[in-house]
mmCIF file of N, CA and C in Angstrom:
data_model
loop_
_atom_site.group_PDB
_atom_site.id
_atom_site.type_symbol
_atom_site.label_atom_id
_atom_site.label_comp_id
_atom_site.label_asym_id
_atom_site.label_seq_id
_atom_site.Cartn_x
_atom_site.Cartn_y
_atom_site.Cartn_z
ATOM 1 N N UNK T 7 14.750 128.989 83.098
ATOM 2 C CA UNK T 7 15.401 128.960 83.790
ATOM 3 C C UNK T 7 16.059 129.625 84.272
ATOM 4 N N UNK T 8 16.027 130.151 85.621
ATOM 5 C CA UNK T 8 16.591 132.042 86.552
ATOM 6 C C UNK T 8 18.462 131.737 86.488
ATOM 7 N N UNK T 9 18.612 133.043 85.842
ATOM 8 C CA UNK T 9 19.964 132.310 86.457
ATOM 9 C C UNK T 9 19.708 132.297 88.400
ATOM 10 N N UNK T 10 21.174 131.585 87.947
ATOM 11 C CA UNK T 10 21.378 131.747 89.849
ATOM 12 C C UNK T 10 22.592 132.621 90.653
ATOM 13 N N UNK T 11 22.476 133.393 90.611
ATOM 14 C CA UNK T 11 23.430 134.435 92.083
ATOM 15 C C UNK T 11 24.232 133.800 93.117
ATOM 16 N N UNK T 12 25.390 134.272 92.667
ATOM 17 C CA UNK T 12 26.594 133.989 94.523
ATOM 18 C C UNK T 12 25.396 135.180 95.557
ATOM 19 N N UNK T 13 25.375 134.922 96.631
ATOM 20 C CA UNK T 13 24.814 136.048 97.609
ATOM 21 C C UNK T 13 25.649 136.410 98.258
ATOM 22 N N UNK T 14 26.011 137.529 98.496
ATOM 23 C CA UNK T 14 26.404 138.943 98.157
ATOM 24 C C UNK T 14 27.485 138.377 99.847
ATOM 25 N N UNK T 15 26.839 137.481 100.662
ATOM 26 C CA UNK T 15 27.665 137.483 102.405
ATOM 27 C C UNK T 15 28.797 136.034 102.128
ATOM 28 N N UNK T 16 28.756 135.148 100.791
ATOM 29 C CA UNK T 16 28.916 134.140 100.540
ATOM 30 C C UNK T 16 30.668 134.523 99.487
ATOM 31 N N UNK T 17 30.609 136.040 99.323
ATOM 32 C CA UNK T 17 31.638 136.616 98.144
ATOM 33 C C UNK T 17 32.469 137.359 99.412
ATOM 34 N N UNK T 18 31.565 137.694 99.986
ATOM 35 C CA UNK T 18 32.425 138.707 101.429
ATOM 36 C C UNK T 18 33.034 137.700 102.324
ATOM 37 N N UNK T 19 32.642 136.877 102.700
ATOM 38 C CA UNK T 19 33.284 135.647 103.519
ATOM 39 C C UNK T 19 34.775 134.621 102.779
ATOM 40 N N UNK T 20 33.883 134.586 101.338
ATOM 41 C CA UNK T 20 35.014 134.291 100.669
ATOM 42 C C UNK T 20 36.266 134.917 99.926
ATOM 43 N N UNK T 21 36.076 136.330 99.857
ATOM 44 C CA UNK T 21 37.258 136.814 100.567
ATOM 45 C C UNK T 21 38.171 137.053 101.572
ATOM 46 N N UNK T 22 37.641 137.421 102.523
ATOM 47 C CA UNK T 22 38.307 136.777 103.928
ATOM 48 C C UNK T 22 38.773 136.693 104.086
ATOM 49 N N UNK T 23 38.283 134.535 103.803
ATOM 50 C CA UNK T 23 39.286 133.273 104.184
ATOM 51 C C UNK T 23 40.062 133.499 103.147
ATOM 52 N N UNK T 24 39.422 134.015 101.571
ATOM 53 C CA UNK T 24 41.031 133.725 100.986
ATOM 54 C C UNK T 24 42.408 134.029 101.769
ATOM 55 N N UNK T 25 42.161 135.829 102.426
ATOM 56 C CA UNK T 25 43.016 136.702 102.760
ATOM 57 C C UNK T 25 43.660 136.058 103.598
ATOM 58 N N UNK T 26 42.829 135.503 104.218
ATOM 59 C CA UNK T 26 43.815 135.413 106.144
ATOM 60 C C UNK T 26 43.765 133.679 106.134
ATOM 61 N N UNK T 27 43.552 133.218 104.755
ATOM 62 C CA UNK T 27 44.602 131.598 104.774
ATOM 63 C C UNK T 27 46.123 132.436 103.514
ATOM 64 N N UNK T 28 46.067 132.357 103.074
ATOM 65 C CA UNK T 28 47.790 133.665 102.500
ATOM 66 C C UNK T 28 48.133 133.876 103.293
ATOM 67 N N UNK T 29 47.669 134.914 104.026
ATOM 68 C CA UNK T 29 48.790 135.381 105.474
ATOM 69 C C UNK T 29 48.817 134.339 106.326
ATOM 70 N N UNK T 30 47.660 133.401 106.895
ATOM 71 C CA UNK T 30 48.617 132.699 107.576
ATOM 72 C C UNK T 30 49.257 131.976 107.151
ATOM 73 N N UNK T 31 49.767 131.310 105.315
ATOM 74 C CA UNK T 31 50.421 130.310 104.880
ATOM 75 C C UNK T 31 51.781 131.706 105.046
ATOM 76 N N UNK T 32 51.984 132.960 104.491
ATOM 77 C CA UNK T 32 53.169 133.535 104.909
ATOM 78 C C UNK T 32 53.565 133.160 105.847
ATOM 79 N N UNK T 33 52.401 133.510 107.444
ATOM 80 C CA UNK T 33 53.159 133.341 109.051
ATOM 81 C C UNK T 33 53.943 132.097 109.049
ATOM 82 N N UNK T 34 52.987 130.991 108.479
ATOM 83 C CA UNK T 34 54.214 129.996 109.036
ATOM 84 C C UNK T 34 54.928 129.514 108.175
ATOM 85 N N UNK T 35 55.160 130.050 107.072
ATOM 86 C CA UNK T 35 57.016 129.720 106.454
ATOM 87 C C UNK T 35 57.908 131.077 106.808
ATOM 88 N N UNK T 36 57.253 131.777 107.826
ATOM 89 C CA UNK T 36 57.650 133.194 108.608
ATOM 90 C C UNK T 36 58.350 133.725 107.381
ATOM 91 N N UNK T 37 57.514 134.237 106.714
ATOM 92 C CA UNK T 37 57.943 135.281 105.713
ATOM 93 C C UNK T 37 57.142 137.062 106.349
ATOM 94 N N UNK T 38 56.787 136.633 107.748
ATOM 95 C CA UNK T 38 56.015 137.692 107.971
ATOM 96 C C UNK T 38 56.485 137.931 110.001
ATOM 97 N N UNK T 39 57.586 137.767 110.677
ATOM 98 C CA UNK T 39 58.419 137.530 111.325
ATOM 99 C C UNK T 39 58.536 138.897 111.137
ATOM 100 N N UNK T 40 59.367 140.253 110.340
ATOM 101 C CA UNK T 40 59.373 141.254 110.816
ATOM 102 C C UNK T 40 58.742 142.148 110.902
ATOM 103 N N UNK T 41 57.144 141.606 110.570
ATOM 104 C CA UNK T 41 56.061 142.985 110.397
ATOM 105 C C UNK T 41 56.111 142.816 111.337
ATOM 106 N N UNK T 42 55.348 142.226 112.532
ATOM 107 C CA UNK T 42 54.585 142.015 113.480
ATOM 108 C C UNK T 42 54.906 141.082 114.518
ATOM 109 N N UNK T 43 55.344 141.763 115.693
ATOM 110 C CA UNK T 43 55.931 140.185 116.673
ATOM 111 C C UNK T 43 55.030 139.065 117.554
ATOM 112 N N UNK T 44 54.245 139.426 116.754
ATOM 113 C CA UNK T 44 52.593 137.958 116.813
ATOM 114 C C UNK T 44 53.242 137.232 115.722
ATOM 115 N N UNK T 45 54.024 137.785 114.916
ATOM 116 C CA UNK T 45 53.755 136.914 114.102
ATOM 117 C C UNK T 45 55.162 135.382 114.347
ATOM 118 N N UNK T 46 55.654 136.214 114.877
ATOM 119 C CA UNK T 46 57.357 135.633 115.416
ATOM 120 C C UNK T 46 56.378 133.554 115.205
ATOM 121 N N UNK T 47 55.181 133.776 115.993
ATOM 122 C CA UNK T 47 55.516 132.368 117.269
ATOM 123 C C UNK T 47 54.325 131.435 116.019
ATOM 124 N N UNK T 48 54.427 130.204 116.614
ATOM 125 C CA UNK T 48 53.700 129.416 114.630
ATOM 126 C C UNK T 48 52.636 129.289 115.071
ATOM 127 N N UNK T 49 52.181 129.120 116.343
ATOM 128 C CA UNK T 49 50.369 129.648 116.258
ATOM 129 C C UNK T 49 49.704 129.987 115.828
ATOM 130 N N UNK T 50 50.628 131.937 115.988
ATOM 131 C CA UNK T 50 49.744 132.262 114.500
ATOM 132 C C UNK T 50 48.950 132.457 113.393
ATOM 133 N N UNK T 51 49.880 131.423 112.365
ATOM 134 C CA UNK T 51 49.582 130.598 111.660
ATOM 135 C C UNK T 51 48.820 130.197 111.091
ATOM 136 N N UNK T 52 48.866 129.321 112.667
ATOM 137 C CA UNK T 52 47.148 128.170 112.700
ATOM 138 C C UNK T 52 45.905 129.100 112.633
ATOM 139 N N UNK T 53 46.240 129.982 114.075
ATOM 140 C CA UNK T 53 45.506 130.387 114.664
ATOM 141 C C UNK T 53 44.524 131.185 113.219
ATOM 142 N N UNK T 54 45.391 131.879 112.290
ATOM 143 C CA UNK T 54 45.116 132.853 110.725
ATOM 144 C C UNK T 54 43.674 131.156 110.322
ATOM 145 N N UNK T 55 45.395 130.136 109.997
ATOM 146 C CA UNK T 55 44.380 129.726 109.067
ATOM 147 C C UNK T 55 43.169 128.713 109.402
ATOM 148 N N UNK T 56 43.119 128.636 110.620
ATOM 149 C CA UNK T 56 41.331 128.136 111.724
ATOM 150 C C UNK T 56 40.232 129.620 111.461
ATOM 151 N N UNK T 57 40.576 130.881 111.262
ATOM 152 C CA UNK T 57 39.646 132.282 111.089
ATOM 153 C C UNK T 57 39.538 131.695 109.573
ATOM 154 N N UNK T 58 40.607 131.058 109.050
ATOM 155 C CA UNK T 58 40.038 131.304 107.429
ATOM 156 C C UNK T 58 38.938 130.852 107.317
ATOM 157 N N UNK T 59 38.855 128.825 107.722
ATOM 158 C CA UNK T 59 38.146 128.297 107.631
ATOM 159 C C UNK T 59 37.229 127.868 108.318
ATOM 160 N N UNK T 60 37.361 129.214 109.374
ATOM 161 C CA UNK T 60 35.335 129.862 109.742
ATOM 162 C C UNK T 60 34.737 130.562 108.924
ATOM 163 N N UNK T 61 36.101 131.448 108.398
ATOM 164 C CA UNK T 61 34.953 132.176 107.767
ATOM 165 C C UNK T 61 34.985 131.255 106.495
ATOM 166 N N UNK T 62 34.763 130.761 105.897
ATOM 167 C CA UNK T 62 34.442 130.278 104.704
ATOM 168 C C UNK T 62 33.427 129.015 104.524
ATOM 169 N N UNK T 63 33.012 128.504 106.317
ATOM 170 C CA UNK T 63 32.004 128.005 106.264
ATOM 171 C C UNK T 63 30.932 128.923 106.791
ATOM 172 N N UNK T 64 31.150 129.936 107.458
ATOM 173 C CA UNK T 64 30.236 131.348 107.911
ATOM 174 C C UNK T 64 30.001 131.211 106.352
ATOM 175 N N UNK T 65 30.745 131.307 105.447
ATOM 176 C CA UNK T 65 30.834 132.129 103.911
ATOM 177 C C UNK T 65 29.192 131.084 102.344
ATOM 178 N N UNK T 66 29.418 129.387 103.584
ATOM 179 C CA UNK T 66 29.447 128.719 102.660
ATOM 180 C C UNK T 66 27.266 128.547 103.111
ATOM 181 N N UNK T 67 26.646 129.162 105.133
ATOM 182 C CA UNK T 67 26.001 129.373 105.271
ATOM 183 C C UNK T 67 24.914 128.938 104.504
ATOM 184 N N UNK T 68 24.803 130.397 103.888
ATOM 185 C CA UNK T 68 24.251 131.301 102.900
ATOM 186 C C UNK T 68 23.591 131.441 101.882
ATOM 187 N N UNK T 69 25.248 130.442 101.358
ATOM 188 C CA UNK T 69 24.740 129.627 99.639
ATOM 189 C C UNK T 69 24.154 128.809 99.914
ATOM 190 N N UNK T 70 24.389 127.793 100.909
ATOM 191 C CA UNK T 70 23.526 126.446 100.844
ATOM 192 C C UNK T 70 21.639 126.547 101.471
ATOM 193 N N UNK T 71 21.485 128.148 102.274
ATOM 194 C CA UNK T 71 20.384 128.329 101.814
ATOM 195 C C UNK T 71 19.855 128.706 100.089
ATOM 196 N N UNK T 72 20.390 129.057 100.022
ATOM 197 C CA UNK T 72 19.462 129.972 98.461
ATOM 198 C C UNK T 72 19.829 128.509 97.756
ATOM 199 N N UNK T 73 20.830 127.817 97.599
ATOM 200 C CA UNK T 73 20.531 126.306 96.906
ATOM 201 C C UNK T 73 19.635 125.805 97.018
ATOM 202 N N UNK T 74 19.230 125.998 98.372
ATOM 203 C CA UNK T 74 17.771 125.033 98.964
ATOM 204 C C UNK T 74 16.594 125.330 98.626
ATOM 205 N N UNK T 75 16.516 126.808 98.740
ATOM 206 C CA UNK T 75 15.433 127.745 98.170
ATOM 207 C C UNK T 75 15.118 127.388 96.530
ATOM 208 N N UNK T 76 16.521 127.872 96.056
ATOM 209 C CA UNK T 76 16.257 127.969 94.329
ATOM 210 C C UNK T 76 15.400 126.094 94.536
ATOM 211 N N UNK T 77 16.071 125.177 94.788
ATOM 212 C CA UNK T 77 15.432 123.876 94.324
ATOM 213 C C UNK T 77 14.262 123.618 94.818
ATOM 214 N N UNK T 78 13.377 124.418 95.808
ATOM 215 C CA UNK T 78 12.186 124.294 96.491
ATOM 216 C C UNK T 78 11.423 124.846 95.611
ATOM 217 N N UNK T 79 12.244 126.394 94.619
ATOM 218 C CA UNK T 79 10.924 127.179 93.234
ATOM 219 C C UNK T 79 11.002 128.003 93.848
ATOM 220 N N UNK T 80 11.640 128.254 95.843
ATOM 221 C CA UNK T 80 11.008 130.323 95.601
ATOM 222 C C UNK T 80 11.497 130.615 95.202
#
């Protein structure tokens, strides 16, 4: 049985998604209001959270393709 390796794109986009999610939650909590004027709006936090979901889905695509290829024996 060969070892399973994580695709580097999955790791990169998961890291980006995690960072976006944490910053989005901080923006919604109001902790970033003094950092930049755009963070004063609640929609900025929601936009960052939606971007985090998009990054997670983008990273999941190569992971699913790798798992399907391993299942076929490629």
